[in-house]
Amino acid sequence: MKSTFRQSMAWLHTWAGFTFAWLLFFIFITGSLGYFENEIGRWMKPEIVVVNETIDDIEILNSAQQQLNTLASDADKWYIAYPTTRDPFIKISWLALANAELGISKQWHEEYLAPYTGKITPTRDTSGGETLYRLHYNLHYVPVVVGYLVTSLATLFMLIGLVTGLIIHKKIFIEFFTFRSGKGLRSWLDIHNIFSVLPLPFHLMITYSGFVLLMGISFSPVIDATYGEGRKLHRQFYDASQAEIKQLQTTILAVKDLSLRAVLADTKVRYKDKSISYLGVIDRGSNYNTEHMGFEVWLDGSEGIEFATLITYRVVNGQVQMEESIGKKYSAGKVYDVLEHLHEGLFAGTYLRWLYFISGLLGAAMIASGMIIWVKKRQKNSTTFINLIDKINAAVVIGLPIAIAAYFWSNRLLPLSMTNRAAWELHTLFIVFAVCICFCIVRAPDKAWKNMLWLAAAVYALLPIGNMLTTGHSLLSSARQGDWLMLGFDVSMLVFASCFAVAAVLLTKEHIAPEHTSDINKKQKAELGT
């Protein structure tokens, strides 16, 4: 520890950032991709037929219900997903009942419908965008609780790094407008400041909210002290904290007429300005009696932090009642909801979602530049360990994007009939990531950075071509068909490829020279810590 408070904070900032830097980079990259998980999921199922024209809600209901009656007549729950901007297709899903005799547990199934024929459109087995997003908090290959605990600890260190970073930089906002190119370490410090200050509100929000959202795991002893240990008792805590306020209304619907068609018609009359996103039947059980079933309608179009409205129809005391969820009952639940919506951007439109995504990438860039600075400050006394850290930095910072590109490539190249195909997509990601680490370890650090950047540029630039050759979806055909999600994904891949290529060119020309700590003065050293 250092003699002054600011020097102590500089030491803490350095080592809090270094301890979990690679994991935090992984979390920021995969978490940022989560803001486009729907769009990624659509690209990874190219067989889906998108809806480009308005289709009557009743027509969709009739086609979907016909398929559900055929495929899931004994299912406990049904859901029909209506086309939306982010998901412009029709999807049915159902929860099949468990069969103890056959050793089958409850399991969700889903199918996509052709919009104008109502027929099932077979799609490939894929992990999709949602699984890629979930990596940022469950980490994969480890027990879920372990993943949550490690992620919570990394998030805590990230929060410490952000707060101490604000303390040690007295002129952080002034220096934000300063970039000194060709100054080696000083240039990297300026880059680090830009990546840190520009999205600082986002960094603080995303880190604090992420930490709170995982407190049910990381602070489980607090729950144990009140509710007791075990999943069942923890569930009681969750149900109590997330209790909702229900607004009940009696409808004029007759019990004998209660059906998906009836609740759809009633909802459309009550909420004329809102569009339907989901229709559902719950608690169908084995007798399929409307006296016990519930009918759900999910509505889009809410303003502010709330992103959807849930309406439930049930038979109560011989009458059909409509129940609307209007918010959490207790303050803790309300705060949790706000933080969850802010963290996941559930309310965000297209432009705000892009802002979330870019801010997340800037967070990853902040971490990456911090690790590069850590190495460059110690290159004067170059050791095998410092060189190894430099190599692993290249493997993580560039290798992870390459591994994600491999994940996309696997979706197009793995045989469609392959067993456990979805799992092997993720296996491919981690296998390629491990290969990148091994490659960088055996290369000289400067060559590793250059090789990896050019490889990243190549694999991303070729993705749209691979998409066209394997599925027939080209940039032109996607534009003609109005498949904007497919088109947007391919264009984004070309943009990423361009960014990696530009970085490779700049590194080759050494616009930011690899200077040592001797190039900065003692005052700068004091500000940055040891």
Short mmCIF file of C-alpha atoms in Angstrom, two decimals:
data_model
loop_
_atom_site.label_atom_id
_atom_site.label_comp_id
_atom_site.label_asym_id
_atom_site.label_seq_id
_atom_site.Cartn_x
_atom_site.Cartn_y
_atom_site.Cartn_z
CA MET A 1 0.00 0.00 0.00
CA LYS A 2 1.10 3.59 -0.63
CA SER A 3 1.54 6.51 1.77
CA THR A 4 -1.24 8.75 0.41
CA PHE A 5 -4.91 8.00 -0.09
CA ARG A 6 -4.82 8.57 -3.85
CA GLN A 7 -1.73 6.39 -4.24
CA SER A 8 -3.48 3.64 -2.27
CA MET A 9 -6.49 3.97 -4.56
CA ALA A 10 -4.18 3.75 -7.58
CA TRP A 11 -2.77 0.48 -6.24
CA LEU A 12 -6.29 -0.82 -5.60
CA HIS A 13 -7.47 0.31 -9.05
CA THR A 14 -4.60 -1.51 -10.74
CA TRP A 15 -5.01 -4.82 -8.98
CA ALA A 16 -8.82 -4.82 -8.80
CA GLY A 17 -8.82 -4.37 -12.56
CA PHE A 18 -6.07 -6.91 -13.22
CA THR A 19 -7.50 -9.71 -11.04
CA PHE A 20 -10.61 -10.41 -13.12
CA ALA A 21 -9.76 -8.48 -16.30
CA TRP A 22 -10.01 -11.40 -18.74
CA LEU A 23 -13.25 -12.66 -17.23
CA LEU A 24 -14.73 -9.14 -17.22
CA PHE A 25 -13.79 -8.75 -20.87
CA PHE A 26 -15.62 -12.01 -21.59
CA ILE A 27 -18.64 -10.79 -19.60
CA PHE A 28 -18.79 -7.42 -21.37
CA ILE A 29 -18.50 -8.91 -24.87
CA THR A 30 -21.07 -11.69 -24.42
CA GLY A 31 -23.35 -9.40 -22.39
CA SER A 32 -23.25 -6.77 -25.13
CA LEU A 33 -24.25 -9.37 -27.71
CA GLY A 34 -27.27 -10.07 -25.52
CA TYR A 35 -28.81 -6.75 -26.55
CA PHE A 36 -29.27 -8.32 -29.98
CA GLU A 37 -30.00 -11.88 -28.90
CA ASN A 38 -33.30 -11.92 -30.84
CA GLU A 39 -31.60 -10.71 -34.01
CA ILE A 40 -28.75 -13.20 -33.61
CA GLY A 41 -31.28 -15.96 -32.96
CA ARG A 42 -33.09 -15.12 -36.19
CA TRP A 43 -29.81 -15.29 -38.20
CA MET A 44 -29.01 -18.64 -36.65
CA LYS A 45 -32.35 -20.01 -37.88
CA PRO A 46 -32.28 -18.99 -41.54
CA GLU A 47 -35.19 -21.30 -42.39
CA ILE A 48 -37.67 -19.03 -40.59
CA VAL A 49 -40.08 -17.25 -42.92
CA VAL A 50 -40.41 -13.63 -41.83
CA VAL A 51 -43.71 -11.72 -41.90
CA ASN A 52 -43.52 -8.63 -44.10
CA GLU A 53 -47.22 -7.88 -44.36
CA THR A 54 -49.95 -7.40 -41.80
CA ILE A 55 -51.78 -10.61 -40.96
CA ASP A 56 -55.07 -10.64 -39.08
CA ASP A 57 -54.69 -11.71 -35.44
CA ILE A 58 -57.56 -14.20 -35.74
CA GLU A 59 -55.98 -15.80 -38.80
CA ILE A 60 -52.73 -16.31 -36.89
CA LEU A 61 -54.65 -17.72 -33.93
CA ASN A 62 -56.54 -20.22 -36.10
CA SER A 63 -53.36 -21.53 -37.77
CA ALA A 64 -51.44 -21.73 -34.50
CA GLN A 65 -54.26 -23.37 -32.56
CA GLN A 66 -54.71 -25.99 -35.27
CA GLN A 67 -51.03 -26.93 -35.03
CA LEU A 68 -51.11 -26.95 -31.22
CA ASN A 69 -54.13 -29.24 -31.20
CA THR A 70 -52.19 -31.63 -33.42
CA LEU A 71 -48.76 -31.43 -31.82
CA ALA A 72 -49.52 -30.63 -28.18
CA SER A 73 -53.01 -31.74 -27.32
CA ASP A 74 -51.87 -33.00 -23.90
CA ALA A 75 -49.48 -30.13 -23.08
CA ASP A 76 -49.81 -28.19 -19.83
CA LYS A 77 -49.15 -24.79 -21.43
CA TRP A 78 -49.53 -23.27 -24.87
CA TYR A 79 -48.07 -20.03 -26.18
CA ILE A 80 -48.50 -18.32 -29.52
CA ALA A 81 -45.96 -15.62 -30.38
CA TYR A 82 -47.22 -12.93 -32.74
CA PRO A 83 -44.89 -11.13 -35.19
CA THR A 84 -43.12 -8.09 -33.72
CA THR A 85 -40.39 -5.76 -34.96
CA ARG A 86 -37.63 -7.77 -33.32
CA ASP A 87 -39.24 -11.15 -33.98
CA PRO A 88 -41.10 -10.84 -37.30
CA PHE A 89 -42.39 -14.41 -37.38
CA ILE A 90 -45.04 -16.69 -35.91
CA LYS A 91 -43.95 -19.18 -33.27
CA ILE A 92 -45.82 -21.70 -31.16
CA SER A 93 -44.42 -23.26 -27.98
CA TRP A 94 -45.74 -25.71 -25.44
CA LEU A 95 -44.78 -27.38 -22.17
CA ALA A 96 -45.21 -31.13 -22.47
CA LEU A 97 -46.31 -32.95 -19.32
CA ALA A 98 -43.89 -35.29 -17.56
CA ASN A 99 -44.19 -39.04 -18.03
CA ALA A 100 -42.71 -40.89 -15.06
CA GLU A 101 -43.14 -44.30 -16.70
CA LEU A 102 -41.07 -43.28 -19.72
CA GLY A 103 -38.65 -41.22 -17.63
CA ILE A 104 -39.58 -38.00 -19.45
CA SER A 105 -39.58 -34.74 -17.51
CA LYS A 106 -41.46 -31.57 -18.39
CA GLN A 107 -39.93 -30.02 -21.47
CA TRP A 108 -40.54 -26.99 -23.65
CA HIS A 109 -40.94 -27.41 -27.40
CA GLU A 110 -41.28 -24.80 -30.12
CA GLU A 111 -42.05 -24.61 -33.82
CA TYR A 112 -42.25 -21.82 -36.39
CA LEU A 113 -45.16 -21.37 -38.78
CA ALA A 114 -45.13 -20.18 -42.36
CA PRO A 115 -47.09 -16.91 -42.19
CA TYR A 116 -49.48 -17.48 -45.08
CA THR A 117 -49.98 -21.24 -45.05
CA GLY A 118 -49.86 -21.95 -41.32
CA LYS A 119 -47.64 -24.98 -41.91
CA ILE A 120 -44.69 -25.90 -39.72
CA THR A 121 -41.33 -24.58 -40.97
CA PRO A 122 -38.58 -26.99 -39.85
CA THR A 123 -35.58 -25.16 -38.39
CA ARG A 124 -32.09 -26.27 -37.43
CA ASP A 125 -31.12 -27.13 -33.88
CA THR A 126 -29.08 -24.20 -32.57
CA SER A 127 -28.00 -22.59 -29.33
CA GLY A 128 -29.00 -19.25 -30.80
CA GLY A 129 -28.52 -15.77 -29.44
CA GLU A 130 -30.03 -16.41 -26.01
CA THR A 131 -27.45 -19.05 -25.05
CA LEU A 132 -24.66 -16.75 -26.22
CA TYR A 133 -26.10 -14.02 -23.99
CA ARG A 134 -26.38 -16.33 -20.99
CA LEU A 135 -22.64 -16.96 -21.10
CA HIS A 136 -22.03 -13.57 -19.50
CA TYR A 137 -23.39 -14.74 -16.16
CA ASN A 138 -23.43 -18.56 -16.12
CA LEU A 139 -20.03 -19.02 -17.86
CA HIS A 140 -20.90 -22.53 -19.14
CA TYR A 141 -19.22 -25.85 -18.18
CA VAL A 142 -19.52 -24.98 -14.48
CA PRO A 143 -22.45 -25.45 -12.08
CA VAL A 144 -24.91 -22.57 -12.32
CA VAL A 145 -24.34 -21.48 -8.72
CA VAL A 146 -20.57 -21.44 -9.25
CA GLY A 147 -21.02 -19.34 -12.38
CA TYR A 148 -23.19 -16.85 -10.51
CA LEU A 149 -20.73 -16.60 -7.61
CA VAL A 150 -17.70 -16.05 -9.84
CA THR A 151 -19.58 -13.49 -11.92
CA SER A 152 -20.70 -11.68 -8.76
CA LEU A 153 -17.14 -11.50 -7.46
CA ALA A 154 -15.85 -10.21 -10.80
CA THR A 155 -18.63 -7.59 -10.84
CA LEU A 156 -17.66 -6.44 -7.34
CA PHE A 157 -14.06 -5.96 -8.46
CA MET A 158 -15.30 -4.09 -11.52
CA LEU A 159 -17.26 -1.71 -9.30
CA ILE A 160 -14.17 -1.17 -7.13
CA GLY A 161 -12.14 -0.45 -10.26
CA LEU A 162 -14.64 2.14 -11.49
CA VAL A 163 -14.86 3.99 -8.17
CA THR A 164 -11.10 4.01 -7.58
CA GLY A 165 -10.56 5.12 -11.17
CA LEU A 166 -12.67 8.21 -10.50
CA ILE A 167 -10.69 8.95 -7.34
CA ILE A 168 -7.18 8.70 -8.79
CA HIS A 169 -7.80 10.80 -11.90
CA LYS A 170 -8.14 14.40 -10.71
CA LYS A 171 -8.33 15.74 -14.26
CA ILE A 172 -10.22 12.83 -15.79
CA PHE A 173 -12.82 14.94 -17.60
CA ILE A 174 -10.25 17.48 -18.82
CA GLU A 175 -7.95 14.72 -20.08
CA PHE A 176 -10.91 13.08 -21.80
CA PHE A 177 -10.59 15.71 -24.54
CA THR A 178 -6.87 15.04 -24.94
CA PHE A 179 -5.31 12.39 -27.15
CA ARG A 180 -1.57 12.34 -27.70
CA SER A 181 -0.80 10.00 -30.58
CA GLY A 182 2.57 8.33 -31.04
CA LYS A 183 3.45 8.69 -27.34
CA GLY A 184 3.51 5.02 -26.43
CA LEU A 185 2.17 4.43 -22.95
CA ARG A 186 0.83 7.98 -22.72
CA SER A 187 -1.29 7.33 -25.82
CA TRP A 188 -2.68 4.15 -24.30
CA LEU A 189 -3.55 6.06 -21.13
CA ASP A 190 -5.45 8.62 -23.19
CA ILE A 191 -7.30 5.81 -25.00
CA HIS A 192 -8.13 4.20 -21.66
CA ASN A 193 -9.53 7.52 -20.39
CA ILE A 194 -11.72 7.93 -23.47
CA PHE A 195 -13.14 4.41 -23.19
CA SER A 196 -13.70 4.93 -19.46
CA VAL A 197 -15.22 8.42 -19.32
CA LEU A 198 -17.42 8.49 -22.43
CA PRO A 199 -19.74 5.64 -21.29
CA LEU A 200 -19.06 6.11 -17.54
CA PRO A 201 -22.77 6.37 -16.55
CA PHE A 202 -23.43 3.15 -18.44
CA HIS A 203 -20.46 1.42 -16.80
CA LEU A 204 -21.65 2.37 -13.31
CA MET A 205 -25.27 1.42 -14.05
CA ILE A 206 -24.49 -1.91 -15.70
CA THR A 207 -22.00 -2.96 -13.03
CA TYR A 208 -24.08 -1.99 -10.00
CA SER A 209 -27.31 -3.40 -11.43
CA GLY A 210 -25.57 -6.63 -12.42
CA PHE A 211 -24.24 -7.04 -8.92
CA VAL A 212 -27.69 -6.46 -7.39
CA LEU A 213 -29.39 -8.88 -9.80
CA LEU A 214 -27.09 -11.68 -8.59
CA MET A 215 -27.40 -10.90 -4.87
CA GLY A 216 -29.84 -13.77 -4.42
CA ILE A 217 -26.85 -16.07 -4.93
CA SER A 218 -23.89 -14.05 -3.70
CA PHE A 219 -25.71 -12.97 -0.51
CA SER A 220 -27.71 -16.15 0.03
CA PRO A 221 -26.66 -16.36 3.74
CA VAL A 222 -28.79 -13.26 4.34
CA ILE A 223 -31.80 -15.11 2.90
CA ASP A 224 -30.89 -18.21 4.91
CA ALA A 225 -31.00 -16.19 8.13
CA THR A 226 -34.68 -15.32 7.57
CA TYR A 227 -36.17 -18.05 5.39
CA GLY A 228 -33.83 -20.97 6.01
CA GLU A 229 -31.59 -22.95 3.67
CA GLY A 230 -32.63 -24.85 0.59
CA ARG A 231 -34.10 -24.08 -2.82
CA LYS A 232 -37.71 -24.45 -1.64
CA LEU A 233 -37.29 -21.88 1.16
CA HIS A 234 -35.39 -19.54 -1.15
CA ARG A 235 -38.32 -19.80 -3.54
CA GLN A 236 -40.56 -18.48 -0.79
CA PHE A 237 -38.30 -15.44 -0.48
CA TYR A 238 -38.39 -14.88 -4.23
CA ASP A 239 -42.18 -15.19 -4.42
CA ALA A 240 -42.60 -12.76 -1.52
CA SER A 241 -40.18 -10.18 -2.88
CA GLN A 242 -41.63 -10.36 -6.41
CA ALA A 243 -45.30 -10.31 -5.39
CA GLU A 244 -47.36 -8.30 -7.85
CA ILE A 245 -50.33 -5.99 -7.52
CA LYS A 246 -53.28 -7.47 -9.40
CA GLN A 247 -56.13 -5.37 -10.70
CA LEU A 248 -59.29 -7.48 -11.08
CA GLN A 249 -62.24 -6.80 -13.34
CA THR A 250 -65.33 -8.87 -14.06
CA THR A 251 -66.00 -9.40 -17.75
CA ILE A 252 -69.17 -10.13 -19.69
CA LEU A 253 -67.66 -13.28 -21.17
CA ALA A 254 -69.62 -16.45 -20.52
CA VAL A 255 -67.77 -19.31 -18.89
CA LYS A 256 -68.82 -21.72 -21.64
CA ASP A 257 -67.45 -19.35 -24.29
CA LEU A 258 -64.07 -18.79 -22.66
CA SER A 259 -61.36 -19.51 -25.22
CA LEU A 260 -58.29 -17.99 -26.82
CA ARG A 261 -60.47 -16.41 -29.49
CA ALA A 262 -62.77 -14.88 -26.87
CA VAL A 263 -59.98 -13.39 -24.74
CA LEU A 264 -58.22 -12.09 -27.86
CA ALA A 265 -61.38 -10.29 -28.97
CA ASP A 266 -62.02 -8.87 -25.48
CA THR A 267 -58.44 -7.64 -25.13
CA LYS A 268 -58.48 -5.94 -28.53
CA VAL A 269 -61.58 -4.00 -27.48
CA ARG A 270 -60.10 -2.95 -24.13
CA TYR A 271 -56.60 -2.11 -25.40
CA LYS A 272 -57.15 -0.75 -28.88
CA ASP A 273 -53.79 1.06 -29.10
CA LYS A 274 -51.63 -1.89 -28.10
CA SER A 275 -50.46 -4.84 -30.15
CA ILE A 276 -50.54 -8.48 -29.13
CA SER A 277 -47.17 -10.15 -28.60
CA TYR A 278 -48.25 -13.46 -26.97
CA LEU A 279 -51.35 -15.53 -26.39
CA GLY A 280 -51.17 -18.37 -23.90
CA VAL A 281 -53.14 -21.09 -22.17
CA ILE A 282 -51.85 -22.19 -18.76
CA ASP A 283 -52.80 -24.94 -16.32
CA ARG A 284 -54.42 -27.05 -19.01
CA GLY A 285 -53.66 -30.17 -16.94
CA SER A 286 -55.17 -33.43 -18.10
CA ASN A 287 -58.88 -32.56 -18.03
CA TYR A 288 -58.74 -29.39 -20.16
CA ASN A 289 -61.57 -27.80 -18.20
CA THR A 290 -61.93 -24.05 -18.63
CA GLU A 291 -62.94 -23.83 -14.96
CA HIS A 292 -59.29 -24.43 -14.06
CA MET A 293 -57.39 -23.02 -17.02
CA GLY A 294 -55.97 -19.55 -17.34
CA PHE A 295 -55.69 -17.57 -20.57
CA GLU A 296 -52.86 -15.05 -20.93
CA VAL A 297 -52.45 -12.10 -23.24
CA TRP A 298 -49.15 -10.20 -23.43
CA LEU A 299 -49.32 -6.68 -24.84
CA ASP A 300 -46.54 -4.53 -26.25
CA GLY A 301 -46.50 -0.77 -26.34
CA SER A 302 -46.10 0.27 -22.71
CA GLU A 303 -44.11 3.43 -22.18
CA GLY A 304 -41.13 4.04 -19.92
CA ILE A 305 -39.31 1.34 -18.04
CA GLU A 306 -42.16 -1.16 -18.32
CA PHE A 307 -41.99 -3.07 -21.59
CA ALA A 308 -45.08 -5.30 -21.57
CA THR A 309 -48.47 -5.79 -19.95
CA LEU A 310 -49.80 -9.17 -18.84
CA ILE A 311 -53.54 -9.84 -18.85
CA THR A 312 -54.89 -13.10 -17.40
CA TYR A 313 -58.44 -14.46 -17.74
CA ARG A 314 -59.75 -17.04 -15.28
CA VAL A 315 -63.03 -18.41 -14.01
CA VAL A 316 -63.61 -17.28 -10.41
CA ASN A 317 -66.85 -18.12 -8.56
CA GLY A 318 -68.64 -18.92 -11.78
CA GLN A 319 -67.61 -15.69 -13.53
CA VAL A 320 -64.82 -14.83 -15.95
CA GLN A 321 -62.47 -12.33 -14.37
CA MET A 322 -59.71 -10.37 -16.03
CA GLU A 323 -56.56 -9.83 -13.98
CA GLU A 324 -54.01 -7.21 -14.98
CA SER A 325 -50.54 -7.08 -13.43
CA ILE A 326 -49.80 -3.41 -12.74
CA GLY A 327 -46.48 -3.63 -10.92
CA LYS A 328 -44.67 -5.06 -7.95
CA LYS A 329 -46.28 -4.90 -4.51
CA TYR A 330 -43.21 -4.05 -2.45
CA SER A 331 -40.41 -1.52 -2.86
CA ALA A 332 -37.72 -4.21 -3.10
CA GLY A 333 -39.48 -5.77 -6.06
CA LYS A 334 -39.96 -2.39 -7.74
CA VAL A 335 -36.27 -1.53 -7.36
CA TYR A 336 -35.28 -4.96 -8.68
CA ASP A 337 -37.56 -4.52 -11.69
CA VAL A 338 -36.10 -1.12 -12.54
CA LEU A 339 -32.53 -2.41 -12.29
CA GLU A 340 -33.37 -5.51 -14.33
CA HIS A 341 -34.99 -3.47 -17.10
CA LEU A 342 -32.09 -1.01 -17.11
CA HIS A 343 -29.47 -3.76 -17.12
CA GLU A 344 -31.06 -5.83 -19.88
CA GLY A 345 -32.42 -2.90 -21.89
CA LEU A 346 -35.80 -4.62 -22.07
CA PHE A 347 -37.60 -1.35 -22.80
CA ALA A 348 -35.09 -0.11 -25.40
CA GLY A 349 -35.99 0.62 -29.00
CA THR A 350 -33.62 0.06 -31.90
CA TYR A 351 -31.48 3.17 -31.44
CA LEU A 352 -31.21 2.86 -27.68
CA ARG A 353 -30.33 -0.80 -28.03
CA TRP A 354 -27.46 0.15 -30.34
CA LEU A 355 -26.33 2.68 -27.74
CA TYR A 356 -26.37 -0.08 -25.10
CA PHE A 357 -24.40 -2.35 -27.42
CA ILE A 358 -21.76 0.24 -28.28
CA SER A 359 -21.43 1.23 -24.62
CA GLY A 360 -20.87 -2.43 -23.73
CA LEU A 361 -18.14 -2.73 -26.36
CA LEU A 362 -16.53 0.45 -24.99
CA GLY A 363 -16.55 -1.22 -21.58
CA ALA A 364 -14.72 -4.20 -23.05
CA ALA A 365 -12.28 -1.79 -24.75
CA MET A 366 -11.71 -0.05 -21.43
CA ILE A 367 -10.75 -3.36 -19.83
CA ALA A 368 -8.57 -4.36 -22.79
CA SER A 369 -6.69 -1.04 -22.83
CA GLY A 370 -6.19 -1.34 -19.06
CA MET A 371 -4.56 -4.73 -19.51
CA ILE A 372 -2.34 -3.41 -22.29
CA ILE A 373 -1.27 -0.53 -20.01
CA TRP A 374 -0.52 -3.02 -17.21
CA VAL A 375 1.87 -4.86 -19.52
CA LYS A 376 3.49 -1.78 -21.06
CA LYS A 377 4.25 -0.30 -17.64
CA ARG A 378 6.29 -3.41 -16.86
CA GLN A 379 7.98 -4.01 -20.20
CA LYS A 380 11.13 -2.15 -19.10
CA ASN A 381 11.91 -5.10 -16.87
CA SER A 382 10.66 -7.65 -19.34
CA THR A 383 10.23 -11.13 -17.93
CA THR A 384 8.80 -14.39 -19.15
CA PHE A 385 5.71 -13.75 -17.02
CA ILE A 386 5.08 -10.27 -18.48
CA ASN A 387 5.48 -11.61 -22.02
CA LEU A 388 3.05 -14.43 -21.20
CA ILE A 389 0.47 -11.92 -19.95
CA ASP A 390 0.93 -9.91 -23.15
CA LYS A 391 0.33 -13.02 -25.25
CA ILE A 392 -2.76 -14.00 -23.28
CA ASN A 393 -4.06 -10.44 -23.65
CA ALA A 394 -3.91 -10.89 -27.43
CA ALA A 395 -5.58 -14.31 -27.12
CA VAL A 396 -8.45 -12.96 -25.03
CA VAL A 397 -8.99 -9.53 -26.59
CA ILE A 398 -8.91 -10.77 -30.19
CA GLY A 399 -9.33 -14.51 -29.65
CA LEU A 400 -12.78 -14.17 -28.04
CA PRO A 401 -14.26 -12.30 -31.04
CA ILE A 402 -12.70 -14.94 -33.32
CA ALA A 403 -14.28 -17.68 -31.18
CA ILE A 404 -17.67 -15.96 -31.42
CA ALA A 405 -17.26 -15.80 -35.20
CA ALA A 406 -16.48 -19.54 -35.09
CA TYR A 407 -19.75 -19.99 -33.18
CA PHE A 408 -21.58 -18.34 -36.08
CA TRP A 409 -19.63 -20.36 -38.64
CA SER A 410 -20.51 -23.60 -36.84
CA ASN A 411 -24.19 -22.73 -37.21
CA ARG A 412 -23.74 -22.78 -40.98
CA LEU A 413 -21.24 -25.63 -41.35
CA LEU A 414 -22.24 -28.32 -38.84
CA PRO A 415 -24.48 -31.04 -40.37
CA LEU A 416 -28.16 -30.28 -39.80
CA SER A 417 -28.83 -33.86 -38.67
CA MET A 418 -25.94 -33.87 -36.19
CA THR A 419 -26.73 -35.16 -32.70
CA ASN A 420 -26.44 -32.48 -30.00
CA ARG A 421 -25.84 -29.93 -32.72
CA ALA A 422 -26.75 -26.94 -30.53
CA ALA A 423 -24.31 -28.03 -27.83
CA TRP A 424 -21.54 -28.44 -30.39
CA GLU A 425 -21.98 -24.86 -31.53
CA LEU A 426 -20.93 -23.75 -28.07
CA HIS A 427 -18.23 -26.40 -27.92
CA THR A 428 -16.85 -24.90 -31.14
CA LEU A 429 -16.69 -21.46 -29.55
CA PHE A 430 -14.60 -22.67 -26.63
CA ILE A 431 -12.45 -25.00 -28.72
CA VAL A 432 -11.49 -22.16 -31.06
CA PHE A 433 -10.93 -19.89 -28.05
CA ALA A 434 -8.52 -22.46 -26.60
CA VAL A 435 -6.73 -22.79 -29.95
CA CYS A 436 -6.30 -19.00 -30.08
CA ILE A 437 -4.74 -19.03 -26.61
CA CYS A 438 -2.33 -21.81 -27.60
CA PHE A 439 -1.42 -20.02 -30.84
CA CYS A 440 -0.66 -16.75 -29.07
CA ILE A 441 1.43 -18.44 -26.39
CA VAL A 442 3.85 -19.87 -28.97
CA ARG A 443 4.11 -16.60 -30.94
CA ALA A 444 6.03 -13.44 -30.15
CA PRO A 445 3.64 -10.88 -28.58
CA ASP A 446 3.79 -8.32 -31.43
CA LYS A 447 3.27 -11.02 -34.06
CA ALA A 448 0.45 -12.57 -32.05
CA TRP A 449 -1.48 -9.28 -31.99
CA LYS A 450 -1.04 -8.70 -35.74
CA ASN A 451 -1.86 -12.29 -36.74
CA MET A 452 -4.97 -12.40 -34.58
CA LEU A 453 -6.28 -9.05 -35.86
CA TRP A 454 -5.93 -10.09 -39.50
CA LEU A 455 -7.53 -13.47 -38.75
CA ALA A 456 -10.46 -11.74 -37.02
CA ALA A 457 -10.91 -9.42 -40.00
CA ALA A 458 -10.97 -12.41 -42.35
CA VAL A 459 -13.43 -14.61 -40.45
CA TYR A 460 -15.91 -11.77 -40.02
CA ALA A 461 -15.58 -10.51 -43.61
CA LEU A 462 -16.26 -14.01 -44.98
CA LEU A 463 -19.34 -14.66 -42.81
CA PRO A 464 -21.83 -13.00 -45.21
CA ILE A 465 -20.33 -15.04 -48.06
CA GLY A 466 -20.61 -18.22 -46.01
CA ASN A 467 -24.21 -17.32 -45.20
CA MET A 468 -25.00 -16.84 -48.90
CA LEU A 469 -23.35 -20.11 -49.98
CA THR A 470 -25.00 -22.26 -47.27
CA THR A 471 -28.49 -20.72 -47.07
CA GLY A 472 -29.00 -18.58 -50.17
CA HIS A 473 -29.46 -15.45 -48.05
CA SER A 474 -27.32 -12.75 -49.66
CA LEU A 475 -27.23 -9.04 -48.92
CA LEU A 476 -29.32 -8.34 -52.02
CA SER A 477 -31.86 -11.12 -51.47
CA SER A 478 -32.35 -10.12 -47.82
CA ALA A 479 -32.96 -6.51 -48.90
CA ARG A 480 -35.43 -7.57 -51.63
CA GLN A 481 -37.34 -9.82 -49.23
CA GLY A 482 -37.42 -7.18 -46.49
CA ASP A 483 -35.55 -9.50 -44.14
CA TRP A 484 -33.89 -6.63 -42.29
CA LEU A 485 -32.62 -8.75 -39.40
CA MET A 486 -30.69 -11.05 -41.74
CA LEU A 487 -29.39 -8.08 -43.70
CA GLY A 488 -28.45 -6.14 -40.57
CA PHE A 489 -26.48 -9.08 -39.18
CA ASP A 490 -24.45 -9.52 -42.37
CA VAL A 491 -23.71 -5.80 -42.65
CA SER A 492 -22.65 -5.73 -38.99
CA MET A 493 -20.18 -8.55 -39.67
CA LEU A 494 -18.61 -6.49 -42.46
CA VAL A 495 -18.35 -3.49 -40.13
CA PHE A 496 -16.60 -5.59 -37.48
CA ALA A 497 -14.24 -6.98 -40.12
CA SER A 498 -13.36 -3.44 -41.18
CA CYS A 499 -12.64 -2.43 -37.57
CA PHE A 500 -10.27 -5.38 -37.08
CA ALA A 501 -8.55 -4.66 -40.41
CA VAL A 502 -8.05 -0.99 -39.51
CA ALA A 503 -6.62 -1.99 -36.11
CA ALA A 504 -4.24 -4.41 -37.81
CA VAL A 505 -3.04 -1.71 -40.22
CA LEU A 506 -2.53 0.80 -37.41
CA LEU A 507 -0.59 -1.74 -35.37
CA THR A 508 1.55 -2.64 -38.38
CA LYS A 509 2.41 1.02 -38.95
CA GLU A 510 3.03 1.39 -35.21
CA HIS A 511 1.01 4.58 -34.85
CA ILE A 512 1.06 3.81 -31.15
CA ALA A 513 4.70 2.94 -30.51
CA PRO A 514 5.55 0.28 -27.88
CA GLU A 515 7.39 2.61 -25.51
CA HIS A 516 8.24 1.81 -21.90
CA THR A 517 7.49 3.37 -18.57
CA SER A 518 10.63 5.46 -18.83
CA ASP A 519 8.72 7.67 -21.29
CA ILE A 520 6.41 9.06 -18.62
CA ASN A 521 7.37 11.28 -15.75
CA LYS A 522 7.19 10.65 -12.04
CA LYS A 523 3.96 12.61 -11.63
CA GLN A 524 2.21 10.35 -14.14
CA LYS A 525 3.58 7.29 -12.36
CA ALA A 526 2.17 8.53 -9.07
CA GLU A 527 -1.25 9.01 -10.66
CA LEU A 528 -1.24 5.54 -12.19
CA GLY A 529 0.09 3.60 -9.24
CA THR A 530 2.62 0.80 -9.39
#
